[in-house]
mmCIF file of C-alpha atoms in Angstrom:
data_model
loop_
_atom_site.group_PDB
_atom_site.id
_atom_site.type_symbol
_atom_site.label_atom_id
_atom_site.label_comp_id
_atom_site.label_asym_id
_atom_site.label_seq_id
_atom_site.Cartn_x
_atom_site.Cartn_y
_atom_site.Cartn_z
ATOM 1 C CA MET R 22 -1.983 67.211 35.577
ATOM 2 C CA LYS R 23 -4.097 64.585 33.828
ATOM 3 C CA LYS R 24 -3.167 60.915 34.101
ATOM 4 C CA ILE R 25 -3.417 58.898 30.856
ATOM 5 C CA SER R 26 -2.951 55.123 30.778
ATOM 6 C CA VAL R 27 -0.724 53.658 28.041
ATOM 7 C CA PRO R 28 -0.612 50.120 26.628
ATOM 8 C CA GLU R 29 1.254 47.665 28.810
ATOM 9 C CA ASP R 30 2.758 45.966 25.755
ATOM 10 C CA GLY R 31 4.408 48.182 23.208
ATOM 11 C CA ALA R 32 4.691 51.406 25.218
ATOM 12 C CA SER R 33 8.475 51.580 24.730
ATOM 13 C CA ALA R 34 8.051 51.065 20.984
ATOM 14 C CA LEU R 35 5.422 53.796 20.848
ATOM 15 C CA PHE R 36 7.512 56.308 22.778
ATOM 16 C CA GLY R 37 10.575 55.805 20.566
ATOM 17 C CA VAL R 38 14.267 55.963 21.400
ATOM 18 C CA HIS R 39 14.802 58.236 24.428
ATOM 19 C CA ASP R 40 11.066 59.075 24.294
ATOM 20 C CA GLU R 41 11.557 60.994 21.018
ATOM 21 C CA ASN R 42 7.928 60.408 20.007
ATOM 22 C CA LEU R 43 6.621 61.818 23.258
ATOM 23 C CA LYS R 44 8.800 64.876 22.757
ATOM 24 C CA SER R 45 7.375 65.244 19.249
ATOM 25 C CA LEU R 46 3.855 65.022 20.685
ATOM 26 C CA GLU R 47 4.681 67.686 23.258
ATOM 27 C CA LYS R 48 5.797 70.029 20.504
ATOM 28 C CA SER R 49 2.889 69.219 18.183
ATOM 29 C CA LEU R 50 0.135 69.514 20.780
ATOM 30 C CA GLY R 51 1.690 72.147 23.012
ATOM 31 C CA LEU R 52 1.586 69.859 26.044
ATOM 32 C CA ARG R 53 3.927 68.922 28.858
ATOM 33 C CA ILE R 54 4.200 65.132 29.077
ATOM 34 C CA VAL R 55 5.949 63.113 31.785
ATOM 35 C CA SER R 56 6.283 59.351 31.432
ATOM 36 C CA ARG R 57 5.679 57.291 34.588
ATOM 37 C CA GLY R 58 5.794 53.620 33.623
ATOM 38 C CA GLU R 59 2.341 52.656 32.385
ATOM 39 C CA GLU R 60 1.016 56.195 32.832
ATOM 40 C CA LEU R 61 1.585 59.611 31.327
ATOM 41 C CA LEU R 62 1.184 62.804 33.338
ATOM 42 C CA VAL R 63 -0.051 65.447 30.921
ATOM 43 C CA ASP R 64 -0.539 69.166 31.370
ATOM 44 C CA GLY R 65 -1.955 71.554 28.773
ATOM 45 C CA ALA R 66 -5.045 72.814 27.001
ATOM 46 C CA PRO R 67 -8.058 70.562 27.720
ATOM 47 C CA ASP R 68 -8.868 69.896 24.052
ATOM 48 C CA GLN R 69 -5.264 68.882 23.280
ATOM 49 C CA VAL R 70 -5.162 66.633 26.374
ATOM 50 C CA GLU R 71 -8.437 65.043 25.225
ATOM 51 C CA GLN R 72 -6.927 64.449 21.794
ATOM 52 C CA LEU R 73 -3.935 62.665 23.346
ATOM 53 C CA GLU R 74 -6.230 60.618 25.585
ATOM 54 C CA ASN R 75 -8.218 59.501 22.550
ATOM 55 C CA ILE R 76 -5.046 58.393 20.791
ATOM 56 C CA PHE R 77 -3.817 56.239 23.685
ATOM 57 C CA ALA R 78 -7.276 54.819 24.419
ATOM 58 C CA GLN R 79 -7.576 53.557 20.840
ATOM 59 C CA LEU R 80 -3.989 52.307 20.692
ATOM 60 C CA SER R 81 -4.489 50.434 23.975
ATOM 61 C CA GLY R 82 -7.624 48.831 22.521
ATOM 62 C CA LEU R 83 -5.677 47.700 19.455
ATOM 63 C CA ALA R 84 -2.897 46.238 21.611
ATOM 64 C CA LYS R 85 -5.403 44.271 23.682
ATOM 65 C CA GLU R 86 -6.776 42.781 20.435
ATOM 66 C CA GLY R 87 -3.307 41.558 19.512
ATOM 67 C CA TYR R 88 -2.085 44.414 17.345
ATOM 68 C CA ARG R 89 1.697 44.861 17.664
ATOM 69 C CA LEU R 90 2.450 48.525 18.228
ATOM 70 C CA SER R 91 5.407 50.156 16.437
ATOM 71 C CA ALA R 92 7.350 53.404 16.660
ATOM 72 C CA GLY R 93 5.558 55.075 13.738
ATOM 73 C CA ASP R 94 2.019 54.382 15.027
ATOM 74 C CA LEU R 95 1.919 57.317 17.385
ATOM 75 C CA ARG R 96 2.637 59.879 14.645
ATOM 76 C CA VAL R 97 0.175 58.283 12.227
ATOM 77 C CA ALA R 98 -2.495 58.222 14.952
ATOM 78 C CA LEU R 99 -1.917 61.938 15.693
ATOM 79 C CA ARG R 100 -2.204 62.843 12.011
ATOM 80 C CA LEU R 101 -5.410 60.892 11.605
ATOM 81 C CA ILE R 102 -7.118 62.230 14.745
ATOM 82 C CA ARG R 103 -6.161 65.770 13.779
ATOM 83 C CA GLN R 104 -7.800 65.269 10.394
ATOM 84 C CA ASP R 105 -10.887 63.654 11.916
ATOM 85 C CA PRO R 106 -11.407 63.692 15.723
ATOM 86 C CA ASP R 107 -13.968 60.839 15.350
ATOM 87 C CA VAL R 108 -11.664 58.605 13.330
ATOM 88 C CA SER R 109 -11.454 54.896 14.180
ATOM 89 C CA LEU R 110 -7.759 53.939 14.222
ATOM 90 C CA LYS R 111 -8.713 50.278 13.806
ATOM 91 C CA ASP R 112 -10.102 51.102 10.371
ATOM 92 C CA TYR R 113 -6.594 52.209 9.353
ATOM 93 C CA PHE R 114 -4.262 50.025 11.427
ATOM 94 C CA VAL R 115 -6.145 46.745 10.899
ATOM 95 C CA ASP R 116 -9.102 46.793 8.487
ATOM 96 C CA ALA R 117 -7.475 48.717 5.598
ATOM 97 C CA VAL R 118 -4.072 47.026 5.658
ATOM 98 C CA ILE R 119 -2.634 45.663 2.402
ATOM 99 C CA TYR R 120 -0.303 42.699 2.338
ATOM 100 C CA PRO R 121 1.409 42.851 -1.084
ATOM 101 C CA ALA R 122 4.018 40.248 -0.049
ATOM 102 C CA LYS R 123 4.785 37.925 2.804
ATOM 103 C CA GLY R 124 5.887 39.969 5.807
ATOM 104 C CA LYS R 125 5.085 43.264 4.048
ATOM 105 C CA ARG R 126 2.343 45.309 5.658
ATOM 106 C CA ILE R 127 1.116 48.607 4.185
ATOM 107 C CA MET R 128 -1.562 50.780 5.795
ATOM 108 C CA PRO R 129 -3.136 54.126 4.855
ATOM 109 C CA ARG R 130 -1.639 56.998 6.800
ATOM 110 C CA SER R 131 -4.223 59.716 6.102
ATOM 111 C CA LEU R 132 -7.907 60.134 5.373
ATOM 112 C CA HIS R 133 -7.289 60.687 1.680
ATOM 113 C CA GLN R 134 -5.074 57.596 1.480
ATOM 114 C CA ARG R 135 -7.918 55.554 3.011
ATOM 115 C CA ALA R 136 -10.355 57.055 0.465
ATOM 116 C CA TYR R 137 -7.879 56.159 -2.302
ATOM 117 C CA LEU R 138 -7.725 52.510 -1.252
ATOM 118 C CA ARG R 139 -11.502 52.357 -1.053
ATOM 119 C CA ALA R 140 -11.774 53.927 -4.489
ATOM 120 C CA MET R 141 -9.394 51.324 -5.945
ATOM 121 C CA ASP R 142 -11.538 48.593 -4.446
ATOM 122 C CA LYS R 143 -14.772 50.072 -5.713
ATOM 123 C CA HIS R 144 -13.954 51.500 -9.165
ATOM 124 C CA ASP R 145 -12.329 50.115 -12.297
ATOM 125 C CA ILE R 146 -10.641 53.458 -13.043
ATOM 126 C CA VAL R 147 -9.255 55.703 -10.293
ATOM 127 C CA PHE R 148 -7.465 59.052 -10.506
ATOM 128 C CA GLY R 149 -5.140 59.966 -7.621
ATOM 129 C CA ILE R 150 -4.220 63.628 -7.914
ATOM 130 C CA GLY R 151 -1.959 65.509 -5.515
ATOM 131 C CA PRO R 152 1.536 66.647 -4.529
ATOM 132 C CA ALA R 153 4.705 64.646 -4.151
ATOM 133 C CA GLY R 154 5.071 62.349 -1.153
ATOM 134 C CA THR R 155 1.396 61.579 -0.632
ATOM 135 C CA GLY R 156 1.678 57.875 -1.499
ATOM 136 C CA LYS R 157 -0.267 57.982 -4.783
ATOM 137 C CA THR R 158 2.081 55.705 -6.761
ATOM 138 C CA TYR R 159 3.256 53.603 -3.846
ATOM 139 C CA LEU R 160 -0.228 52.608 -2.731
ATOM 140 C CA ALA R 161 -1.294 51.924 -6.332
ATOM 141 C CA VAL R 162 1.666 49.585 -6.819
ATOM 142 C CA ALA R 163 0.865 47.892 -3.478
ATOM 143 C CA MET R 164 -2.730 47.272 -4.614
ATOM 144 C CA ALA R 165 -1.463 45.980 -7.973
ATOM 145 C CA VAL R 166 0.975 43.532 -6.361
ATOM 146 C CA SER R 167 -1.675 42.368 -3.882
ATOM 147 C CA ALA R 168 -4.196 41.805 -6.689
ATOM 148 C CA PHE R 169 -1.575 39.898 -8.716
ATOM 149 C CA ASN R 170 -0.584 37.661 -5.769
ATOM 150 C CA GLN R 171 -4.253 36.907 -5.091
ATOM 151 C CA LYS R 172 -4.653 36.051 -8.808
ATOM 152 C CA LYS R 173 -7.298 38.744 -9.252
ATOM 153 C CA VAL R 174 -5.298 39.876 -12.268
ATOM 154 C CA GLY R 175 -2.775 38.078 -14.438
ATOM 155 C CA ARG R 176 -0.526 41.010 -15.235
ATOM 156 C CA ILE R 177 0.775 44.309 -13.833
ATOM 157 C CA ILE R 178 1.414 47.106 -16.329
ATOM 158 C CA LEU R 179 3.178 50.277 -15.201
ATOM 159 C CA ALA R 180 3.506 53.213 -17.565
ATOM 160 C CA ARG R 181 4.936 56.710 -17.509
ATOM 161 C CA PRO R 182 5.273 59.443 -20.116
ATOM 162 C CA ALA R 183 8.942 60.027 -21.069
ATOM 163 C CA VAL R 184 8.167 63.736 -21.474
ATOM 164 C CA GLU R 185 11.692 65.026 -20.959
ATOM 165 C CA ALA R 186 12.769 63.268 -24.150
ATOM 166 C CA GLY R 187 9.497 63.895 -25.963
ATOM 167 C CA GLU R 188 9.270 60.099 -26.324
ATOM 168 C CA LYS R 189 11.932 60.439 -29.028
ATOM 169 C CA LEU R 190 14.650 58.492 -27.262
ATOM 170 C CA GLY R 191 16.961 57.712 -30.163
ATOM 171 C CA PHE R 192 19.562 60.326 -29.290
ATOM 172 C CA LEU R 193 20.151 58.785 -25.830
ATOM 173 C CA PRO R 194 23.023 56.258 -25.411
ATOM 174 C CA GLY R 195 22.453 52.542 -25.047
ATOM 175 C CA ASP R 196 19.793 50.081 -26.196
ATOM 176 C CA LEU R 197 16.072 50.732 -25.863
ATOM 177 C CA GLN R 198 15.812 49.478 -22.275
ATOM 178 C CA GLU R 199 18.772 51.610 -21.200
ATOM 179 C CA LYS R 200 17.200 54.653 -22.883
ATOM 180 C CA ILE R 201 13.865 54.433 -21.118
ATOM 181 C CA ASN R 202 14.963 53.111 -17.691
ATOM 182 C CA PRO R 203 15.715 56.518 -16.132
ATOM 183 C CA TYR R 204 12.106 57.589 -16.734
ATOM 184 C CA LEU R 205 10.724 54.373 -15.242
ATOM 185 C CA ARG R 206 13.052 54.003 -12.247
ATOM 186 C CA PRO R 207 10.517 55.210 -9.623
ATOM 187 C CA LEU R 208 8.163 52.444 -10.664
ATOM 188 C CA TYR R 209 10.913 49.851 -10.313
ATOM 189 C CA ASP R 210 11.775 51.296 -6.882
ATOM 190 C CA ALA R 211 8.184 50.845 -5.639
ATOM 191 C CA LEU R 212 8.085 47.242 -6.965
ATOM 192 C CA TYR R 213 11.445 46.365 -5.378
ATOM 193 C CA ASP R 214 10.131 47.581 -2.023
ATOM 194 C CA MET R 215 7.352 44.980 -2.190
ATOM 195 C CA MET R 216 8.879 42.095 -4.133
ATOM 196 C CA ASP R 217 12.261 40.411 -4.321
ATOM 197 C CA SER R 218 14.298 41.909 -7.164
ATOM 198 C CA GLU R 219 14.928 38.472 -8.656
ATOM 199 C CA LYS R 220 11.187 37.742 -8.657
ATOM 200 C CA VAL R 221 10.537 41.090 -10.348
ATOM 201 C CA ALA R 222 13.106 40.239 -13.008
ATOM 202 C CA ARG R 223 11.533 36.804 -13.628
ATOM 203 C CA LEU R 224 8.042 38.302 -13.917
ATOM 204 C CA VAL R 225 9.263 41.034 -16.276
ATOM 205 C CA GLU R 226 10.929 38.355 -18.427
ATOM 206 C CA ARG R 227 7.681 36.376 -18.506
ATOM 207 C CA GLY R 228 5.664 39.471 -19.370
ATOM 208 C CA ALA R 229 3.631 39.231 -16.130
ATOM 209 C CA ILE R 230 5.032 42.653 -15.203
ATOM 210 C CA GLU R 231 5.511 45.294 -17.865
ATOM 211 C CA ILE R 232 7.116 48.654 -17.264
ATOM 212 C CA ALA R 233 7.171 50.950 -20.269
ATOM 213 C CA PRO R 234 6.576 54.482 -21.567
ATOM 214 C CA ILE R 235 2.920 55.259 -22.325
ATOM 215 C CA ALA R 236 3.643 55.280 -26.048
ATOM 216 C CA PHE R 237 4.035 51.481 -25.861
ATOM 217 C CA MET R 238 0.329 51.187 -24.973
ATOM 218 C CA ARG R 239 -0.865 52.396 -28.356
ATOM 219 C CA GLY R 240 -3.021 49.941 -30.341
ATOM 220 C CA ARG R 241 -3.356 47.394 -27.532
ATOM 221 C CA THR R 242 -6.265 46.017 -25.501
ATOM 222 C CA LEU R 243 -5.225 45.236 -21.936
ATOM 223 C CA ASN R 244 -7.369 42.475 -20.388
ATOM 224 C CA ASN R 245 -7.047 40.945 -16.886
ATOM 225 C CA SER R 246 -4.484 43.525 -15.855
ATOM 226 C CA PHE R 247 -3.811 46.077 -13.144
ATOM 227 C CA ILE R 248 -2.560 49.127 -15.014
ATOM 228 C CA ILE R 249 -0.953 52.190 -13.469
ATOM 229 C CA LEU R 250 -0.231 55.429 -15.339
ATOM 230 C CA ASP R 251 2.198 57.467 -13.248
ATOM 231 C CA GLU R 252 3.134 61.174 -13.681
ATOM 232 C CA ALA R 253 -0.030 61.568 -15.751
ATOM 233 C CA GLN R 254 0.107 65.356 -15.591
ATOM 234 C CA ASN R 255 2.689 65.057 -18.387
ATOM 235 C CA THR R 256 0.421 63.197 -20.782
ATOM 236 C CA THR R 257 -1.203 65.116 -23.631
ATOM 237 C CA SER R 258 -4.946 65.005 -24.190
ATOM 238 C CA GLU R 259 -4.428 62.483 -26.973
ATOM 239 C CA GLN R 260 -2.208 60.241 -24.829
ATOM 240 C CA MET R 261 -4.676 60.250 -21.941
ATOM 241 C CA LYS R 262 -7.568 59.259 -24.204
ATOM 242 C CA MET R 263 -5.423 56.571 -25.830
ATOM 243 C CA PHE R 264 -4.448 55.135 -22.425
ATOM 244 C CA LEU R 265 -7.964 55.095 -20.976
ATOM 245 C CA THR R 266 -9.355 53.335 -24.043
ATOM 246 C CA ARG R 267 -6.793 50.497 -23.775
ATOM 247 C CA ILE R 268 -8.571 49.031 -20.737
ATOM 248 C CA GLY R 269 -10.149 45.660 -21.404
ATOM 249 C CA PHE R 270 -12.210 43.107 -19.460
ATOM 250 C CA GLY R 271 -11.139 42.191 -15.928
ATOM 251 C CA SER R 272 -8.787 45.176 -15.670
ATOM 252 C CA LYS R 273 -8.311 48.041 -13.260
ATOM 253 C CA ALA R 274 -6.503 51.250 -14.054
ATOM 254 C CA VAL R 275 -5.057 53.848 -11.682
ATOM 255 C CA VAL R 276 -3.888 57.246 -12.955
ATOM 256 C CA THR R 277 -1.632 59.305 -10.704
ATOM 257 C CA GLY R 278 -0.214 62.804 -11.074
ATOM 258 C CA ASP R 279 0.511 66.213 -9.656
ATOM 259 C CA ILE R 280 -1.092 69.053 -11.591
ATOM 260 C CA THR R 281 1.276 71.570 -10.040
ATOM 261 C CA GLN R 282 4.305 69.931 -11.754
ATOM 262 C CA ILE R 283 3.420 69.850 -15.449
ATOM 263 C CA ASP R 284 6.478 69.630 -17.750
ATOM 264 C CA LEU R 285 4.692 69.678 -21.082
ATOM 265 C CA PRO R 286 5.777 72.217 -23.723
ATOM 266 C CA SER R 287 3.999 75.549 -23.638
ATOM 267 C CA GLY R 288 0.605 75.392 -25.354
ATOM 268 C CA LYS R 289 0.086 71.659 -24.705
ATOM 269 C CA THR R 290 -2.938 70.747 -22.536
ATOM 270 C CA SER R 291 -2.328 68.248 -19.756
ATOM 271 C CA GLY R 292 -4.408 65.133 -20.265
ATOM 272 C CA LEU R 293 -4.764 64.824 -16.489
ATOM 273 C CA VAL R 294 -6.135 68.333 -16.059
ATOM 274 C CA GLU R 295 -8.543 67.846 -18.968
ATOM 275 C CA SER R 296 -9.702 64.404 -17.761
ATOM 276 C CA ARG R 297 -11.061 65.860 -14.503
ATOM 277 C CA LYS R 298 -13.468 68.050 -16.448
ATOM 278 C CA ILE R 299 -14.457 65.431 -19.038
ATOM 279 C CA LEU R 300 -14.827 62.330 -16.850
ATOM 280 C CA ASP R 301 -16.147 63.714 -13.555
ATOM 281 C CA GLY R 302 -19.437 62.068 -12.643
ATOM 282 C CA ILE R 303 -19.058 58.952 -14.795
ATOM 283 C CA SER R 304 -20.081 55.845 -12.899
ATOM 284 C CA GLY R 305 -17.148 53.480 -12.363
ATOM 285 C CA ILE R 306 -14.529 56.251 -12.345
ATOM 286 C CA GLY R 307 -13.306 57.650 -9.016
ATOM 287 C CA PHE R 308 -11.300 60.783 -8.263
ATOM 288 C CA VAL R 309 -9.340 61.222 -5.047
ATOM 289 C CA HIS R 310 -7.477 64.497 -4.357
ATOM 290 C CA PHE R 311 -4.534 64.662 -1.969
ATOM 291 C CA ASP R 312 -3.066 67.733 -0.277
ATOM 292 C CA ALA R 313 -0.178 68.680 2.003
ATOM 293 C CA THR R 314 -1.753 66.920 5.026
ATOM 294 C CA ASP R 315 -1.218 63.590 3.242
ATOM 295 C CA VAL R 316 2.536 63.946 2.750
ATOM 296 C CA VAL R 317 4.284 61.001 4.435
ATOM 297 C CA ARG R 318 7.888 61.857 3.593
ATOM 298 C CA HIS R 319 10.241 64.012 5.668
ATOM 299 C CA PRO R 320 8.250 66.703 7.551
ATOM 300 C CA LEU R 321 10.008 69.387 5.475
ATOM 301 C CA VAL R 322 8.317 68.046 2.348
ATOM 302 C CA ARG R 323 4.912 68.908 3.826
ATOM 303 C CA SER R 324 6.177 72.431 4.600
ATOM 304 C CA ILE R 325 7.543 72.822 1.093
ATOM 305 C CA VAL R 326 4.247 71.681 -0.500
ATOM 306 C CA ARG R 327 2.294 74.140 1.659
ATOM 307 C CA ALA R 328 4.649 76.971 0.794
ATOM 308 C CA TYR R 329 4.153 76.368 -2.924
ATOM 309 C CA GLU R 330 0.391 76.107 -2.466
ATOM 310 C CA ARG R 331 0.346 79.460 -0.690
ATOM 311 C CA ASN R 332 2.372 80.941 -3.506
ATOM 312 C CA ARG R 333 -0.079 79.563 -6.095
ATOM 313 C CA VAL R 334 -2.992 81.150 -4.222
ATOM 314 C CA THR R 335 -1.450 84.598 -4.645
ATOM 315 C CA THR R 336 0.144 84.209 -8.063
ATOM 316 C CA GLY R 337 -1.607 81.519 -10.047
ATOM 317 C CA PRO R 338 -4.221 78.736 -10.225
ATOM 318 C CA LYS R 339 -5.848 77.335 -7.126
ATOM 319 C CA PRO R 340 -3.905 74.630 -5.233
ATOM 320 C CA ILE R 341 -5.144 71.079 -5.284
ATOM 321 C CA SER R 342 -6.556 71.395 -1.785
ATOM 322 C CA GLN R 343 -8.981 74.067 -3.065
ATOM 323 C CA VAL R 344 -10.069 72.170 -6.146
ATOM 324 C CA LYS R 345 -13.501 70.540 -5.838
ATOM 325 C CA LYS R 346 -13.012 66.930 -4.775
ATOM 326 C CA GLY R 347 -14.473 64.192 -6.902
ATOM 327 C CA SER R 348 -16.131 60.958 -5.786
ATOM 328 C CA GLU R 349 -14.400 58.153 -4.009
#
């Protein structure tokens, strides 16, 4: 059996309650792991043992530099090293961290999430395309809140198409805000996870944060803003062009969507699908494609996404993971 040293500080946090994380590693890597204080006794295939040794060597290095290890770090590290055996965990756990609010720390949990954050830093317009649970909207909102708090922008604008109601909301009960809120709730949820709800309410009242259906963007020029268009697969060609041409000076725009979940009426072209063909290669615009390996929700979500992708391979268009990836 191979002996692997573990960090002196934070080992119990890494291992989880009743060593549940070690048990998960055993199952994932096909290893037998026995914990002996500050050492692990590991038995299994040499390449898998080497992978585990790499994980703990890098985590130990981070701990020595003052990084505080947590229960989720082990699983994130395993995902990253599986995606890229040469990955530097410091690049993810320290260098790429976003602090959208005091005490709130958000880090990329996959290679594509890291590429997404880099793209948002580098480009004025970024498209994040991929399945549910990959962090497309959440990371975009985190970047928006961080930019706002650092006074890089003066306003956050979050938009979604209200496709289920065809943007004709008059038949729904309540006033205008009550009619559109169900379609915008996921954007509020992401904001509330990063900012106090009372602060969000004050900023909405001041107009510093605006959450509205995409139709409300028509005819405007949006300067000094961080603008996010969510669920963009449900925009029409006309709506996508209208949105992209609203962007003014000092603004960034992020467009997110899942091209496998288009709810537009039959015969309508998705503005997101069309934009990949029209805008690919334009300087200042970045495309990042996510796949099932980026899913950070319940493990079953990843399995569900993969099952649907396999079905699309045999019955329909290619899955996102097989589509040619654009630039960062």
